[in-house]
């Protein structure tokens, strides 16, 4: 057993209001720079929809992630040799237009245009060329455009539905959508790392954050293709690739990442998970339907004495173990089995998990009152406005059981609380619903508390990162390095010649 | 006098600057080492420029290197006319590929607004030098036969004399002006090399082929585990004894 710590995340989609505050918080801190204008390390998409970059989930086009070749996983973009052969021109590199051309407006024109009979206007200009441009795409171009034949209809996940189901989905009465906020998943089997010819991308052993060494990147741009979530970006100005850094300078000082901190819906949970690195290679070599189980199988119980012993042997501190015990991520992913990985079939073992949304997906048109008839208790789930197969295509590689269980549990918690606070449901019905998903009243109550009432400290439990001690290990003369254990950047990141 | 400047002073200066500046830049400003790919901004035309350019130039440079290292063997190889023709045609094909590539790269850079926006003066200098150099090289291959043989007998002895620090210009003195320009062009390219994006040549990521897929970096030495140093973790210290 090779126990390691992974800083992991849960996004509770039922709570996301699609306000994009998270995206703006991230942009203002990290990507408000030349060459990074088009990057959204955090973005929020409308589902069904095509997302950012357009139709990123379609790996027949983007060639991201891994492929299972009978126990011999390889990158979908080809063998190692092909990486070097394609270095002069990567045939699968997404282009700027797959994202959008960043623009601003000629605001000065509003002030210094000569007097005339027309109102002065501020025309859009490209932030790359500085020339006038037609704005044809942007981040969240299809925001809230569910039902659109141009955007939503091209969602790759709709392939999992029958023709009939697709038709129904676009009926105006059934029209429904939800939001999917996305950041880098800080995967356990990251394809971005595996594809980098320079070896510039690496996973930090102590906390599992995946980073790109800016000094080592040589613009071979293979990671951009390799990441199936399209969360590595090429900075066209500096000639270096960049990605979400999980706000590690904030984490190291005990603060939540900016998108977590600012989340209006408080949908974001962060905590440590212990996993067994020895089980890694085998856990991505199972058929699609078993991927979620295999993923859960490598995550270890921090209360298990054997795990704790092995963790200590690997240098994981007691205070870290204590934080992992309180991890909200462990509860959602392992104890309650409510949270699921996004597109596990890409086989990168993403460590950001999603609680699939119940509302508005299942809300009934009849005045918002739940259908609680005894004989078809869970009918809202089966007859959900967004078919369960769609959810399964997103969150469990097609295995509907996982998604159904998660939704049933959420539904049962709701009934449980409804009985308690309003009292207009039959107690037997509630009991039946709870039994159906093996849930005790106690568990229902804790799920309710951590979902609806959590404080910042309960949502974000940052394992101590001990950077100061790591430094001490590297260099016995700690005092000399005092105050210099930060980012370590010596120059402004300006483009070379 | 100018001969000393161009064929002795220039090469020694260029090579010295090449090494000193490249190393200085690598140590002091490693961030600036990049191929500065612009494929993200324009991909389709790049294919017809970058791919023939790189294949052509790698082939042509390899040819020059082989001639430099094994001149006697090249002369022996060329003693049979068929083999000479094969060698010459191979070299010419590489040269033409490089020419097609560099012309389309220049054209693309000048005509695509997005690419022009990321073009520096040094990029233009490099492109001009390369364009001129490839043109001179292909011209030589076409009009001064048979280059693969006389290269081994004239330019190689001169280059070797530079390497042994006993510069001898005698063998290149009778060469035509086009060839002389080609020689000077090569030294000029070496001179601008460390100041330009050409430094990406030092970064050919060949070790990718044998490194494992995943890279994990530890901030502490995993063998002398950190736990022993921290408070509140006495058990491991006990076990270690
Ligand atoms: S989500 Fe993409 S960029 Fe992030 S670790 Fe996984 S493969 Fe790498
Ligand atoms: S800030 Fe929170 S609620 Fe708002 S869009 Fe982002 S994830 Fe959703």
XYZ file of C-alpha atoms and ligand atoms in Angstrom:
754
model
C 0.000 0.000 0.000
C 1.490 3.314 -1.156
C -0.683 5.889 0.588
C -0.720 9.387 -0.877
C -2.743 12.492 -0.289
C -4.853 14.134 -2.974
C -6.499 17.500 -2.544
C -9.947 16.710 -3.916
C -13.153 18.533 -4.644
C -16.913 18.143 -4.792
C -19.251 20.457 -6.707
C -22.888 20.138 -5.670
C -24.711 20.881 -8.911
C -28.079 21.158 -7.264
C -26.871 24.332 -5.651
C -25.157 26.043 -8.596
C -27.046 29.112 -9.746
C -24.868 29.768 -12.788
C -23.760 33.186 -11.624
C -20.180 32.868 -12.934
C -18.758 34.567 -9.865
C -16.220 31.751 -9.616
C -15.022 32.351 -13.173
C -14.554 36.049 -12.548
C -12.720 35.498 -9.261
C -10.288 33.195 -11.065
C -9.893 35.446 -14.093
C -9.137 38.494 -11.975
C -6.397 36.717 -10.080
C -4.751 34.490 -12.666
C -5.642 35.045 -16.306
C -6.046 38.785 -16.655
C -2.850 38.974 -18.722
C -1.741 39.244 -22.308
C -1.988 35.877 -24.015
C -4.311 34.542 -21.318
C -7.384 36.633 -22.099
C -9.164 33.751 -23.753
C -8.390 31.320 -20.895
C -10.998 30.431 -18.314
C -9.317 28.083 -15.868
C -12.735 28.041 -14.208
C -15.768 28.162 -16.463
C -19.465 27.417 -16.005
C -21.390 25.745 -18.804
C -25.039 25.235 -19.509
C -26.004 21.596 -19.963
C -27.279 20.362 -22.355
C -24.926 22.521 -24.346
C -21.639 22.482 -26.170
C -19.485 24.171 -23.537
C -16.034 25.701 -23.767
C -14.138 25.050 -25.973
C -17.012 24.139 -28.277
C -17.985 20.472 -27.907
C -14.920 19.696 -25.791
C -16.402 16.340 -24.764
C -16.225 15.033 -28.329
C -12.954 13.124 -28.235
C -13.308 11.925 -31.800
C -12.491 15.531 -32.607
C -10.203 16.596 -29.749
C -8.381 13.302 -29.079
C -8.027 13.870 -25.343
C -7.627 11.327 -22.554
C -6.668 7.671 -22.544
C -7.725 4.664 -24.506
C -8.073 1.188 -23.085
C -6.154 -1.238 -25.278
C -6.674 -4.514 -23.469
C -4.672 -3.735 -20.341
C -2.271 -1.463 -22.192
C -3.571 2.083 -21.845
C -2.325 4.609 -24.373
C -3.105 8.225 -25.054
C -5.911 8.716 -27.504
C -3.729 11.153 -29.439
C -1.309 8.363 -30.319
C 1.905 6.671 -29.234
C 4.944 8.361 -27.733
C 6.694 8.257 -31.094
C 3.849 10.049 -32.781
C 4.190 12.826 -30.221
C 7.709 13.570 -31.451
C 6.800 13.060 -35.109
C 3.954 15.567 -34.773
C 6.028 18.112 -32.921
C 6.348 20.417 -35.949
C 2.606 20.466 -36.422
C 0.188 18.874 -33.993
C -2.732 17.743 -36.157
C -5.112 17.616 -33.190
C -4.356 20.965 -31.568
C -7.537 22.919 -30.808
C -7.464 26.332 -32.445
C -8.218 29.728 -31.045
C -11.578 29.663 -32.827
C -12.581 26.539 -30.905
C -12.480 28.819 -27.863
C -13.028 32.372 -29.095
C -11.007 35.379 -30.166
C -10.680 37.678 -27.153
C -11.852 41.218 -27.706
C -12.339 44.560 -26.041
C -14.004 47.776 -27.163
C -12.643 51.069 -28.405
C -13.808 52.884 -25.325
C -11.685 55.995 -25.984
C -13.738 56.609 -29.122
C -16.673 57.453 -26.859
C -14.668 60.380 -25.538
C -12.471 61.570 -28.355
C -14.619 60.990 -31.449
C -15.039 64.284 -33.355
C -18.349 66.011 -32.955
C -20.864 64.874 -35.537
C -24.473 64.026 -36.149
C -24.092 60.401 -34.939
C -23.528 59.021 -31.508
C -19.952 57.818 -31.095
C -19.683 54.038 -30.799
C -17.160 51.712 -29.244
C -16.561 48.999 -31.811
C -15.096 45.665 -30.737
C -11.395 45.185 -31.405
C -9.393 41.980 -31.211
C -7.101 41.692 -28.199
C -4.637 39.842 -30.400
C -4.347 42.008 -33.490
C -5.894 45.235 -32.184
C -8.021 45.378 -35.349
C -11.788 45.645 -35.641
C -13.516 42.291 -35.514
C -16.921 40.681 -35.618
C -17.682 38.993 -32.325
C -18.859 35.522 -33.231
C -18.150 33.515 -30.106
C -17.246 34.083 -26.503
C -17.015 32.353 -23.172
C -20.488 31.057 -22.273
C -21.716 31.863 -25.733
C -24.520 29.342 -25.213
C -25.269 30.385 -21.642
C -28.862 29.414 -20.764
C -29.512 28.406 -24.380
C -30.859 24.973 -23.627
C -33.158 23.798 -26.400
C -31.229 25.690 -29.024
C -30.798 23.654 -32.206
C -27.426 25.343 -32.740
C -25.878 24.739 -29.327
C -27.723 22.350 -27.022
C -28.579 19.965 -29.852
C -24.853 19.451 -30.477
C -24.096 18.311 -26.924
C -22.072 15.080 -27.380
C -23.835 13.502 -24.377
C -27.103 13.437 -26.284
C -25.649 10.534 -28.269
C -26.605 8.321 -25.330
C -30.300 9.026 -25.881
C -32.783 7.504 -28.286
C -34.226 9.641 -31.047
C -37.508 9.807 -29.141
C -35.840 10.963 -25.943
C -33.998 13.657 -27.864
C -37.229 14.907 -29.390
C -38.894 15.101 -25.995
C -35.945 16.944 -24.524
C -36.464 19.786 -26.913
C -40.233 19.995 -26.313
C -40.863 23.402 -24.962
C -42.729 22.029 -21.922
C -39.888 19.765 -20.956
C -37.150 22.243 -21.632
C -34.640 22.084 -18.822
C -31.007 22.797 -18.117
C -28.495 22.955 -15.335
C -25.038 24.388 -14.838
C -21.740 22.587 -14.922
C -18.834 24.545 -13.391
C -15.481 23.128 -14.428
C -11.859 23.514 -13.349
C -8.847 21.253 -13.770
C -9.628 17.960 -12.031
C -6.058 17.447 -10.765
C -6.338 13.884 -12.008
C -4.564 10.862 -10.539
C -3.731 9.609 -14.033
C -3.318 12.941 -15.820
C -2.976 12.677 -19.579
C -1.579 16.216 -19.734
C 1.474 15.040 -17.763
C 1.813 11.914 -19.870
C 1.783 13.857 -23.135
C 4.350 16.545 -22.318
C 7.540 15.825 -24.297
C 9.573 18.216 -22.126
C 8.407 16.663 -18.873
C 7.347 20.131 -17.776
C 4.042 19.036 -16.221
C 4.086 17.214 -12.924
C 1.950 16.192 -10.006
C 3.013 17.419 -6.588
C 3.537 14.352 -4.454
C 2.428 15.899 -1.184
C -0.972 17.229 -2.249
C -1.555 15.982 -5.800
C -1.847 19.400 -7.444
C -0.921 19.222 -11.146
C 1.311 22.074 -12.321
C 3.195 23.184 -15.436
C 6.783 24.252 -14.904
C 6.919 27.475 -16.891
C 10.691 27.324 -17.179
C 10.593 23.851 -18.718
C 7.689 24.265 -21.117
C 8.933 24.666 -24.699
C 5.574 25.214 -26.420
C 5.323 21.704 -27.857
C 1.582 22.157 -26.984
C 0.812 18.437 -26.633
C -0.922 18.839 -23.266
C -3.597 21.022 -24.853
C -4.656 18.078 -26.988
C -4.092 15.462 -24.305
C -6.298 16.890 -21.548
C -9.787 15.552 -22.295
C -11.325 18.335 -20.203
C -9.439 20.997 -22.190
C -8.048 22.520 -19.019
C -4.527 23.151 -20.221
C -4.287 26.292 -22.284
C -1.624 27.658 -24.627
C -0.582 31.228 -23.903
C -0.078 32.614 -27.400
C 1.977 35.516 -26.100
C 4.503 33.943 -23.738
C 4.729 30.685 -25.709
C 4.042 28.586 -22.596
C 1.124 26.407 -21.589
C -0.798 27.230 -18.446
C -3.451 25.637 -16.316
C -5.426 25.885 -13.100
C -3.025 25.761 -10.149
C -5.793 25.136 -7.603
C -4.666 28.462 -6.081
C -1.799 26.632 -4.370
C -0.336 29.830 -2.924
C -3.662 30.307 -1.173
C -3.940 26.667 -0.103
C -0.441 26.745 1.360
C -1.497 29.592 3.590
C -4.711 27.894 4.613
C -7.106 29.821 2.378
C -9.681 28.315 0.055
C -9.013 28.635 -3.693
C -10.560 31.829 -5.073
C -13.389 30.071 -6.907
C -14.289 28.123 -3.755
C -14.073 31.192 -1.600
C -16.272 33.320 -3.812
C -18.866 30.702 -4.782
C -22.243 32.330 -4.265
C -24.196 29.086 -4.257
C -21.686 27.587 -1.810
C -21.634 24.516 -3.978
C -17.908 23.870 -3.645
C -16.310 21.493 -1.163
C -12.612 20.804 -0.793
C -10.806 18.246 1.294
C -8.106 15.627 1.295
C -8.509 12.052 0.145
C -6.035 9.265 0.785
C -5.498 6.868 -2.083
C -3.437 3.804 -2.795
C -0.991 4.622 -5.591
C -0.187 0.914 -5.995
C -3.687 0.319 -7.342
C -3.447 3.115 -9.897
C -2.562 1.346 -13.122
C -5.129 -1.415 -12.741
C -8.001 0.877 -11.801
C -8.154 2.460 -15.241
C -8.057 -0.883 -17.020
C -11.648 -1.945 -16.415
C -14.671 -1.764 -18.732
C -16.512 1.576 -18.844
C -19.381 0.456 -16.615
C -17.038 -0.422 -13.735
C -14.954 2.734 -13.829
C -16.752 4.522 -11.005
C -16.415 1.516 -8.709
C -12.746 1.127 -9.592
C -12.223 4.817 -8.930
C -13.797 4.546 -5.483
C -11.823 1.413 -4.844
C -8.458 3.203 -4.793
C -9.642 5.747 -2.229
C -8.777 4.720 1.316
C -10.633 5.069 4.597
C -8.658 7.539 6.749
C -10.058 5.935 9.930
C -8.712 2.473 9.092
C -5.702 1.862 11.424
C -3.806 0.005 8.691
C -4.236 2.929 6.331
C -3.105 5.355 9.016
C -0.025 3.312 9.719
C 0.874 3.112 6.036
C 0.179 6.840 5.672
C 2.572 7.673 8.518
C 5.216 5.509 6.927
C 4.842 7.581 3.776
C 5.472 10.757 5.701
C 1.875 11.922 5.968
C 1.614 13.974 9.119
C -0.924 13.325 11.897
C -2.403 16.772 11.426
C -2.940 15.973 7.771
C -4.672 12.707 8.692
C -6.861 14.575 11.107
C -7.904 16.966 8.308
C -8.592 14.083 5.939
C -10.910 12.536 8.534
C -13.017 15.672 8.409
C -12.905 15.856 4.610
C -16.342 16.678 3.183
C -15.186 15.104 -0.074
C -14.762 11.725 1.605
C -18.325 11.924 2.871
C -19.859 12.818 -0.472
C -17.802 10.421 -2.558
C -17.268 7.439 -0.290
C -19.680 7.409 2.629
C -22.783 8.713 0.932
C -21.896 7.855 -2.664
C -23.609 11.001 -3.821
C -20.757 12.507 -5.834
C -19.466 11.102 -9.119
C -16.522 11.887 -11.399
C -17.124 13.802 -14.626
C -16.628 11.589 -17.685
C -14.709 8.758 -15.992
C -14.422 7.103 -19.420
C -11.603 9.521 -20.237
C -9.652 7.417 -17.710
C -7.614 10.205 -16.169
C -9.106 9.534 -12.702
C -10.392 13.088 -12.147
C -10.436 14.141 -8.499
C -13.225 16.666 -8.791
C -16.554 14.968 -8.140
C -20.054 16.178 -8.928
C -23.321 15.646 -7.118
C -25.732 15.287 -10.058
C -28.535 17.862 -9.972
C -32.030 16.890 -8.980
C -33.736 20.230 -9.429
C -34.787 21.633 -11.804
C -34.240 18.429 -13.675
C -36.971 16.575 -11.827
C -39.334 19.316 -10.811
C -42.831 18.485 -11.957
C -44.911 20.977 -13.838
C -47.781 20.559 -11.387
C -47.091 23.561 -9.202
C -43.800 22.255 -7.978
C -45.398 19.661 -5.701
C -43.574 16.375 -5.582
C -45.234 13.285 -6.877
C -45.289 11.161 -3.747
C -47.782 8.498 -4.713
C -46.777 5.288 -3.007
C -46.678 3.001 -5.994
C -44.423 5.179 -8.073
C -42.375 6.828 -5.429
C -39.304 7.411 -7.519
C -41.161 8.118 -10.712
C -39.823 11.687 -10.852
C -36.374 10.194 -11.224
C -37.322 7.731 -13.892
C -39.426 10.287 -15.683
C -36.959 13.099 -15.101
C -37.078 15.899 -17.604
C -33.481 15.189 -18.412
C -33.238 11.426 -19.018
C -31.144 9.477 -16.559
C -29.053 8.200 -19.478
C -27.918 11.740 -20.105
C -26.702 12.069 -16.525
C -25.030 8.681 -16.753
C -23.224 9.762 -19.896
C -21.809 12.705 -17.961
C -21.057 11.215 -14.579
C -20.671 7.446 -14.700
C -19.584 6.394 -18.189
C -23.101 5.195 -18.958
C -23.752 3.197 -15.784
C -27.204 4.419 -14.725
C -27.110 2.698 -11.326
C -24.691 5.203 -9.801
C -26.629 8.226 -10.947
C -29.941 6.710 -9.922
C -28.690 5.933 -6.423
C -27.372 9.455 -5.986
C -30.635 11.014 -7.123
C -32.764 8.624 -5.062
C -30.783 9.487 -1.952
C -31.089 13.195 -2.550
C -34.791 12.730 -3.112
C -35.178 10.686 0.068
C -33.369 13.354 2.092
C -35.806 15.891 0.742
C -38.812 13.779 1.690
C -37.310 13.206 5.128
C -36.911 16.917 5.761
C -40.305 17.695 4.244
C -41.922 15.356 6.711
C -40.024 17.000 9.540
C -40.618 20.637 8.619
C -43.918 20.682 6.693
C -45.370 17.292 7.565
C -47.492 16.857 4.455
C -45.991 13.534 3.389
C -46.867 10.102 4.647
C -44.346 8.797 7.159
C -44.483 5.310 5.629
C -43.621 6.731 2.242
C -40.613 8.476 3.680
C -39.495 5.335 5.459
C -39.882 3.357 2.273
C -37.816 5.881 0.338
C -35.074 5.796 2.966
C -35.003 1.994 2.989
C -34.783 1.928 -0.787
C -31.375 3.572 -0.597
C -30.282 2.119 2.756
C -30.222 5.422 4.504
C -30.653 6.006 8.216
C -32.318 9.064 9.659
C -28.979 10.086 11.076
C -27.307 9.941 7.706
C -30.134 11.856 6.083
C -29.726 14.549 8.692
C -25.967 14.870 8.141
C -26.411 14.944 4.386
C -28.961 17.694 4.847
C -26.668 19.653 7.149
C -23.573 19.455 4.967
C -25.623 20.226 1.868
C -27.723 23.098 3.094
C -26.123 24.661 6.135
C -22.378 24.167 5.963
C -20.042 26.879 7.159
C -16.922 27.792 5.235
C -14.843 25.649 7.614
C -17.029 22.634 6.959
C -17.012 23.086 3.191
C -13.296 23.644 2.850
C -11.039 21.489 5.017
C -7.532 22.115 3.742
C -5.004 19.497 4.778
C -1.963 21.316 6.209
C 0.579 21.462 3.410
C 3.696 21.826 5.533
C 5.626 23.708 2.895
C 7.806 25.185 5.602
C 8.831 21.734 6.773
C 9.336 20.509 3.241
C 11.780 23.342 2.838
C 13.523 22.378 6.026
C 14.005 18.892 4.616
C 15.534 20.253 1.459
C 17.818 22.637 3.152
C 18.971 22.345 6.714
C 19.721 26.020 6.856
C 16.082 26.982 7.041
C 16.690 30.543 8.163
C 18.487 31.446 5.012
C 15.422 30.511 2.991
C 13.040 32.236 5.371
C 10.514 34.285 3.463
C 11.468 32.860 0.100
C 9.329 29.738 -0.019
C 6.763 31.190 -2.375
C 6.310 30.996 -6.104
C 10.024 31.224 -6.808
C 9.639 33.288 -9.958
C 12.598 35.499 -10.631
C 11.404 37.433 -13.658
C 8.290 38.784 -15.212
C 6.900 36.179 -17.592
C 7.729 37.995 -20.824
C 7.915 36.371 -24.219
C 11.374 35.336 -25.388
C 12.719 36.175 -28.823
C 41.721 41.881 -44.732
C 37.983 41.283 -45.040
C 38.768 37.604 -45.473
C 40.209 37.463 -41.990
C 37.171 39.218 -40.631
C 34.621 37.044 -42.396
C 36.236 33.646 -42.314
C 38.284 33.697 -39.144
C 37.107 36.389 -36.775
C 33.371 35.947 -37.521
C 33.205 32.186 -36.983
C 35.169 32.288 -33.725
C 33.131 35.204 -32.452
C 29.831 33.601 -33.491
C 30.580 30.299 -31.810
C 31.853 31.961 -28.623
C 28.756 34.142 -28.391
C 26.564 31.158 -29.201
C 27.817 29.193 -26.220
C 28.244 31.996 -23.723
C 24.872 33.612 -24.410
C 22.935 30.342 -24.659
C 24.257 29.165 -21.320
C 23.767 32.571 -19.715
C 20.212 32.703 -21.052
C 19.494 29.158 -19.886
C 20.693 29.944 -16.375
C 19.306 33.436 -16.013
C 16.155 33.461 -18.120
C 15.055 29.914 -18.732
C 11.491 31.099 -19.153
C 12.445 32.642 -22.483
C 13.494 29.258 -23.910
C 10.568 28.296 -26.095
C 9.802 27.325 -29.659
C 7.133 30.059 -29.478
C 4.780 27.983 -31.592
C 2.062 30.010 -33.294
C 0.027 27.007 -34.365
C -2.699 27.921 -31.925
C -3.363 31.136 -33.852
C -3.044 29.691 -37.358
C -2.766 26.004 -38.044
C -3.546 25.118 -41.669
C -0.894 27.151 -43.466
C 1.622 26.284 -40.781
C 1.381 22.660 -41.846
C 2.678 23.465 -45.347
C 5.455 25.595 -43.891
C 6.643 23.977 -40.705
C 6.617 20.340 -41.763
C 8.597 20.609 -45.061
C 10.861 23.205 -43.462
C 11.851 21.051 -40.525
C 12.257 17.855 -42.507
C 14.225 19.673 -45.193
C 16.535 21.524 -42.863
C 17.205 18.510 -40.662
C 18.066 16.461 -43.764
C 20.261 19.189 -45.241
C 22.129 19.839 -42.006
C 22.691 16.125 -41.491
C 24.177 15.970 -44.984
C 26.562 18.815 -44.183
C 27.538 17.110 -40.944
C 28.247 13.781 -42.594
C 30.430 15.506 -45.184
C 32.278 17.294 -42.426
C 32.873 14.173 -40.357
C 33.650 11.693 -43.133
C 34.948 13.576 -46.186
C 37.090 10.694 -47.461
C 34.218 8.242 -47.277
C 31.901 10.658 -49.092
C 34.458 11.052 -51.889
C 34.816 7.285 -52.095
C 31.018 6.875 -52.170
C 30.740 9.438 -54.956
C 33.323 7.682 -57.118
C 30.516 5.628 -58.674
C 28.335 8.025 -60.730
C 24.989 6.420 -59.797
C 25.767 6.818 -56.124
C 26.824 10.413 -56.692
C 23.520 11.176 -58.439
C 21.529 9.562 -55.643
C 23.353 11.586 -53.020
C 23.028 14.839 -54.934
C 19.322 14.317 -55.627
C 18.653 13.447 -51.990
C 20.415 16.607 -50.890
C 18.562 18.691 -53.443
C 15.192 17.300 -52.359
C 15.909 18.237 -48.753
C 17.055 21.670 -49.867
C 13.932 22.233 -51.935
C 11.696 21.090 -49.072
C 13.402 23.578 -46.813
C 12.987 26.282 -49.450
C 9.277 25.588 -49.930
C 8.865 25.500 -46.153
C 10.660 28.729 -45.401
C 8.925 30.596 -48.219
C 5.501 29.587 -46.961
C 6.510 30.387 -43.376
C 7.581 33.885 -44.429
C 4.449 34.349 -46.482
C 2.269 33.197 -43.596
C 3.978 35.465 -41.116
C 3.609 38.519 -43.295
C 0.035 37.879 -44.394
C -1.766 36.576 -41.311
C -2.702 39.463 -38.994
C -2.740 37.239 -35.905
C 0.734 35.901 -36.672
C 2.039 39.365 -37.457
C 0.845 40.394 -33.994
C 3.251 37.922 -32.371
C 6.215 38.685 -34.639
C 9.336 40.262 -33.162
C 12.167 41.967 -34.981
C 14.379 39.017 -34.172
C 11.853 36.710 -35.853
C 12.178 38.757 -39.023
C 15.971 38.761 -38.867
C 16.011 34.993 -38.438
C 13.524 34.414 -41.233
C 15.488 36.659 -43.607
C 18.779 34.947 -42.815
C 17.285 31.486 -43.217
C 15.553 32.394 -46.447
C 18.758 33.805 -47.910
C 20.794 30.866 -46.664
C 18.479 28.231 -48.108
C 18.260 30.101 -51.388
C 22.073 30.250 -51.645
C 22.334 26.588 -50.728
C 19.816 25.409 -53.310
C 21.371 27.698 -55.929
C 24.760 26.154 -55.212
C 23.370 22.636 -55.448
C 21.788 23.403 -58.813
C 24.534 25.363 -60.531
C 27.843 24.252 -59.029
C 28.013 20.505 -59.520
C 28.843 18.273 -57.754
C 28.668 19.931 -54.390
C 28.823 16.775 -52.326
C 32.262 16.067 -53.729
C 33.876 19.481 -53.837
C 32.427 20.334 -50.399
C 34.480 17.505 -48.995
C 37.588 18.787 -50.754
C 37.317 22.543 -50.115
C 34.954 23.700 -47.381
C 35.597 20.750 -45.090
C 39.366 21.277 -44.828
C 38.712 24.936 -44.051
C 36.103 24.109 -41.376
C 38.403 21.515 -39.879
C 41.242 24.034 -39.788
C 38.976 26.291 -37.725
C 38.373 23.475 -35.300
C 42.082 22.858 -34.804
C 42.724 26.577 -34.309
C 44.986 26.716 -37.350
C 42.716 28.580 -39.749
C 43.645 27.956 -43.356
C 41.740 29.854 -46.034
C 43.614 28.372 -48.969
C 41.009 25.779 -49.917
C 38.052 28.153 -49.946
C 39.789 31.025 -51.740
C 38.818 29.870 -55.258
C 35.142 29.200 -54.371
C 32.484 31.257 -56.190
C 30.881 34.203 -54.417
C 27.552 32.382 -53.900
C 29.255 29.670 -51.911
C 31.237 32.210 -49.923
C 28.034 34.019 -49.034
C 26.585 30.689 -47.949
C 29.526 30.209 -45.589
C 29.211 33.695 -44.127
C 25.433 33.221 -43.832
C 25.975 30.121 -41.738
C 28.146 32.035 -39.271
C 25.626 34.882 -39.096
C 22.900 32.399 -38.226
C 25.097 30.986 -35.458
C 25.613 34.537 -34.251
C 21.895 35.360 -33.889
C 21.047 31.834 -32.718
C 21.307 32.440 -28.943
C 19.306 35.666 -29.164
C 16.443 34.117 -31.078
C 13.833 31.396 -30.805
C 16.302 29.088 -32.555
C 17.435 28.055 -29.075
C 14.522 25.615 -29.086
C 16.934 23.336 -30.961
C 18.711 22.767 -27.643
C 15.456 21.372 -26.244
C 14.754 18.427 -28.529
C 12.736 16.313 -26.059
C 14.133 12.957 -27.053
C 14.175 11.660 -23.470
C 10.380 11.608 -23.626
C 10.687 8.276 -25.397
C 12.073 6.475 -22.361
C 10.690 8.395 -19.419
C 7.604 6.992 -17.654
C 4.259 8.588 -18.517
C 3.625 10.090 -15.112
C 5.862 12.518 -13.235
C 5.413 13.057 -9.506
C 7.628 15.522 -7.681
C 8.199 15.418 -3.957
C 9.273 18.380 -1.981
C 10.809 16.165 0.603
C 13.026 13.170 0.240
C 10.673 10.227 0.446
C 13.367 7.974 1.925
C 14.156 10.107 4.941
C 10.518 10.793 5.534
C 9.527 14.143 6.839
C 7.489 12.655 9.672
C 10.519 12.214 11.864
C 11.100 15.913 11.919
C 7.617 16.990 12.857
C 6.011 17.374 16.180
C 3.130 15.092 17.117
C 4.489 12.176 15.189
C 6.489 10.203 17.670
C 5.481 6.744 16.557
C 7.421 6.802 13.371
C 10.530 7.949 15.166
C 10.124 4.995 17.539
C 9.641 2.575 14.669
C 12.687 3.916 12.963
C 14.928 2.964 15.866
S -8.071 17.818 -15.876
Fe -6.677 17.887 -17.632
S -5.145 19.418 -17.037
Fe -6.174 18.778 -15.149
S -4.877 17.094 -14.361
Fe -6.541 16.174 -15.581
S -5.628 15.884 -17.598
Fe -4.330 17.374 -16.517
S -19.870 30.886 -8.123
Fe -20.723 28.905 -7.433
S -22.944 29.101 -7.819
Fe -21.956 30.721 -9.019
S -21.598 29.734 -11.041
Fe -19.731 29.423 -9.836
S -20.036 27.388 -8.964
Fe -22.073 28.082 -9.613
